XYZ file of C-alpha atoms in Angstrom:
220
model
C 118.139 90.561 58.007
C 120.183 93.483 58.568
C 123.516 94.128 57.067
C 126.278 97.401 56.995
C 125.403 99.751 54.146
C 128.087 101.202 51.334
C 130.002 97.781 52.669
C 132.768 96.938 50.087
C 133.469 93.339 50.766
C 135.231 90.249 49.353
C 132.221 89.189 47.756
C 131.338 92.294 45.697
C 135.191 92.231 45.017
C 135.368 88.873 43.506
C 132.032 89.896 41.711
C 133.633 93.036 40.103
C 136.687 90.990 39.457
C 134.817 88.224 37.207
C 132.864 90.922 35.651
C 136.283 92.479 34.832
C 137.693 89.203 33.263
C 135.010 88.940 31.159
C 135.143 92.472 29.776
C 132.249 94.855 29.967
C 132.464 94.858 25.718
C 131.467 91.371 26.007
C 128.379 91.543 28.364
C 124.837 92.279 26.513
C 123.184 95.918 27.770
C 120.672 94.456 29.363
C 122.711 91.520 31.652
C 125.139 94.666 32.110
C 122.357 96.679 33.571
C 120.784 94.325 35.983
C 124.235 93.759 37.267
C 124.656 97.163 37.333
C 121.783 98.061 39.575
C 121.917 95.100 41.847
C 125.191 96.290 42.637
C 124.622 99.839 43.482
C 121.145 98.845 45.208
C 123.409 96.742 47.120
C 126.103 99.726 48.276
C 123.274 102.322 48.366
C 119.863 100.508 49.339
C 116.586 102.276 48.780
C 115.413 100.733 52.605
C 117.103 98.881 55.235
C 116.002 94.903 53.997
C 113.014 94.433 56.163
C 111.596 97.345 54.568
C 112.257 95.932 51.096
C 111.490 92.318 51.626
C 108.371 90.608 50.345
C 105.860 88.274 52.693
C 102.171 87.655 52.736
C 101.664 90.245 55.592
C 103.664 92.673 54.046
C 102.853 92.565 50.470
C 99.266 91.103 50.950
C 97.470 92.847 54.150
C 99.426 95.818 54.443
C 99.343 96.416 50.871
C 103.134 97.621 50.287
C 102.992 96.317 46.513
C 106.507 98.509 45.732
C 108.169 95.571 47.675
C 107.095 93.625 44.677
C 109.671 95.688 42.720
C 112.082 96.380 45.080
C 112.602 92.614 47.113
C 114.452 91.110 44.191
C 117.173 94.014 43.527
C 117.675 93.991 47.227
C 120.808 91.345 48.927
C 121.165 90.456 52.072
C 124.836 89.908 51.823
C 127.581 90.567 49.684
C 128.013 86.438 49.149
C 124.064 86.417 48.295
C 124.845 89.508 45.730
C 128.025 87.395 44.162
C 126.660 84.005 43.675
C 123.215 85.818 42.202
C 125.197 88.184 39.943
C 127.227 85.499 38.857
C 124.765 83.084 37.802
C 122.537 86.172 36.204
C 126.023 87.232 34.365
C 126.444 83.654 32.105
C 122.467 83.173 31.857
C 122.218 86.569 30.902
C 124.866 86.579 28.062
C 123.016 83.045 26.710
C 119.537 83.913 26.495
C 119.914 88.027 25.673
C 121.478 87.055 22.990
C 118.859 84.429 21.985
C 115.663 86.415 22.737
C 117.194 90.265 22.267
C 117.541 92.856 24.248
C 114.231 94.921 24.282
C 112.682 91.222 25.027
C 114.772 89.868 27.509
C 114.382 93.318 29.602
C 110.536 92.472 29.071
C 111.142 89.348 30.732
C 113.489 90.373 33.763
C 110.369 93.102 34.750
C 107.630 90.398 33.984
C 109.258 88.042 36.269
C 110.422 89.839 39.093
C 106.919 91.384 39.682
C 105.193 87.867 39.278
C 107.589 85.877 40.952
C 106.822 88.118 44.422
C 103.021 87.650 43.713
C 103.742 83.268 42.792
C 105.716 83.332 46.263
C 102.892 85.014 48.844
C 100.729 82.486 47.146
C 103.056 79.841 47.959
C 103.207 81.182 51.549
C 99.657 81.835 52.055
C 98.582 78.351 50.923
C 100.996 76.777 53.381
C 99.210 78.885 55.924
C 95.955 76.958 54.933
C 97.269 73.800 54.684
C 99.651 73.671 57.809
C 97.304 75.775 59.715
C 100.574 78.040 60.623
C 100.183 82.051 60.698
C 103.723 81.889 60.808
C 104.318 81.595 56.989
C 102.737 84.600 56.391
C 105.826 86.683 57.741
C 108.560 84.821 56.443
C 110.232 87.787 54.339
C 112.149 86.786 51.228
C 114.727 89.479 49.167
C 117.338 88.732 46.442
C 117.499 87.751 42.800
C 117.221 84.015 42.796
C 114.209 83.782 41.967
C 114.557 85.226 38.758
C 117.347 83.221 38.298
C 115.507 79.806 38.797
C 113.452 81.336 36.283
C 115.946 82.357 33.541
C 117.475 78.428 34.453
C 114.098 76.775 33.205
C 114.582 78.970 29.941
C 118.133 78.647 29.299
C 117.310 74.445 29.585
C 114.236 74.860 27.102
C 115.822 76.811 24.831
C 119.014 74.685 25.058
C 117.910 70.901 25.290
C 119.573 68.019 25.934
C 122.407 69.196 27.756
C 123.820 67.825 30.801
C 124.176 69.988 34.041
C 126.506 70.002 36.824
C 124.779 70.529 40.147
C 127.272 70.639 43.210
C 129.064 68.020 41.466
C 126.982 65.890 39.929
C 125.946 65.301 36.223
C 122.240 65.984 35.734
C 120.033 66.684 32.453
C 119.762 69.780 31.989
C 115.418 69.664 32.082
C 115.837 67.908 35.462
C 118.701 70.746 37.004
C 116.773 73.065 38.480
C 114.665 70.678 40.687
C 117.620 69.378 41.867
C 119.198 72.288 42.491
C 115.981 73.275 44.370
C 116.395 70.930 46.809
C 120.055 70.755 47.258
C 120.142 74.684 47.877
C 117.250 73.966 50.312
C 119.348 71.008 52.375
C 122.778 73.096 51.742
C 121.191 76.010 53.524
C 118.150 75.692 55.024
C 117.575 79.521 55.858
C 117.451 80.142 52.088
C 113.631 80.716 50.766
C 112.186 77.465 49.068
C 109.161 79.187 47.820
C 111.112 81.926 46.622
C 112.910 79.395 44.060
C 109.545 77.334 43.814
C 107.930 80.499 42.385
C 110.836 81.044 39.983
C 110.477 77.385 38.483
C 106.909 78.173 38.212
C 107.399 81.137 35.951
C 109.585 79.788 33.961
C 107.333 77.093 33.266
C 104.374 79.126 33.130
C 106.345 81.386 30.468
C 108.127 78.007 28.331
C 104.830 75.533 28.626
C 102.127 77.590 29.636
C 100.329 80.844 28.357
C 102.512 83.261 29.893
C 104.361 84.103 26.798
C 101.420 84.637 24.677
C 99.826 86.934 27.201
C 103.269 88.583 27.644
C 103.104 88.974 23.726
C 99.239 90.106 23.730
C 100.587 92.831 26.264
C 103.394 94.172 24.134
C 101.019 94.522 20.754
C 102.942 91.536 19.589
């Protein structure tokens, strides 16, 4: 999980190149600031990555609970930074400008914390079930999480729409499991309880109380 630090590569290229095309004028404050610090968190990291990554031994037993914040702003490559920013750049634009700014940023910092805590859940119950210590190291980083996430809200807020995943025409309420599971067979070193726990808190937030309790919080 290591990687060269202050590395300007093709993918943070192509990534400041689409960002470019779009026009910075054009990109909400808040999608423009998340970009914005994933990409210098990316050429100056607070931590080398196993120092920022969240696991169950990490996060749980030794108690490092800044990981929490720090695991999801944190890319292990420049091609994991591009196809995050990427897909956080058009969901961003849709739903910021459906929910607001001040809201949306309420959202981003709601899910990244909970999404770390949803995932060393995941990982601890497949501990219990598959009777395998192992789990409890696996170390996840990056923004996709988040992103599943923002995906279950874009499709709730935007119904009956048809996705394209890798190809294939899929409704839009059904996209992100399938996309789940593609990602996981595409590349099988990429963290399926990582995107698990997104889906969850999205769902948690669109069908579940999370939203009122996120409201309650904010003196809404």
């Amino acid at each position: 999980m290591q990687r060269r630090e202050g590395r300007v590569s093709a993918g943070l290229l192509l990534l400041l190149y689409q960002i470019s095309q779009i026009g910075l004028q054009n990109i909400p404050s808040v999608t423009l600031a998340v970009l914005a610090l994933n990409i210098f968190l990316f050429l100056n990291p607070v931590r080398p990555l196993p120092e920022v990554c969240i696991s169950v031994h990490e996060g749980f037993y030794k108690k490092n609970w800044q990981r929490l914040l720090l695991s999801p702003v944190h890319h292990a490559d420049d091609w994991h930074l591009y196809y995050n920013m990427i897909s956080m750049l058009w969901k961003g634009i849709m739903l910021e400008r459906k929910l607001k700014s001040m809201w949306f940023a309420y959202i981003i910092a709601v899910f990244s914390v909970l999404i770390g805590v949803v995932y060393m859940v995941l990982e601890f119950m497949l501990v219990k079930i598959l009777d395998d210590p192992s789990y409890e190291m696996n170390c996840a980083v990056g923004f996709s999480g988040v992103l599943f996430a923002l995906k279950v809200l874009n499709n709730h807020y935007n119904p009956g729409r048809v996705s394209t995943v890798f190809g294939w025409p899929i409704p839009s309420k059904y996209a992100c499991w399938v996309e789940l599971v593609a990602i996981h067979l595409i590349s099988p070193g990429t963290s399926f309880a990582g995107h698990l726990s997104g889906i969850l808190v999205g769902l948690m937030y669109t069908m579940g109380p999370l939203k009122k309790i996120m409201k309650a919080c904010a003196g809404i």
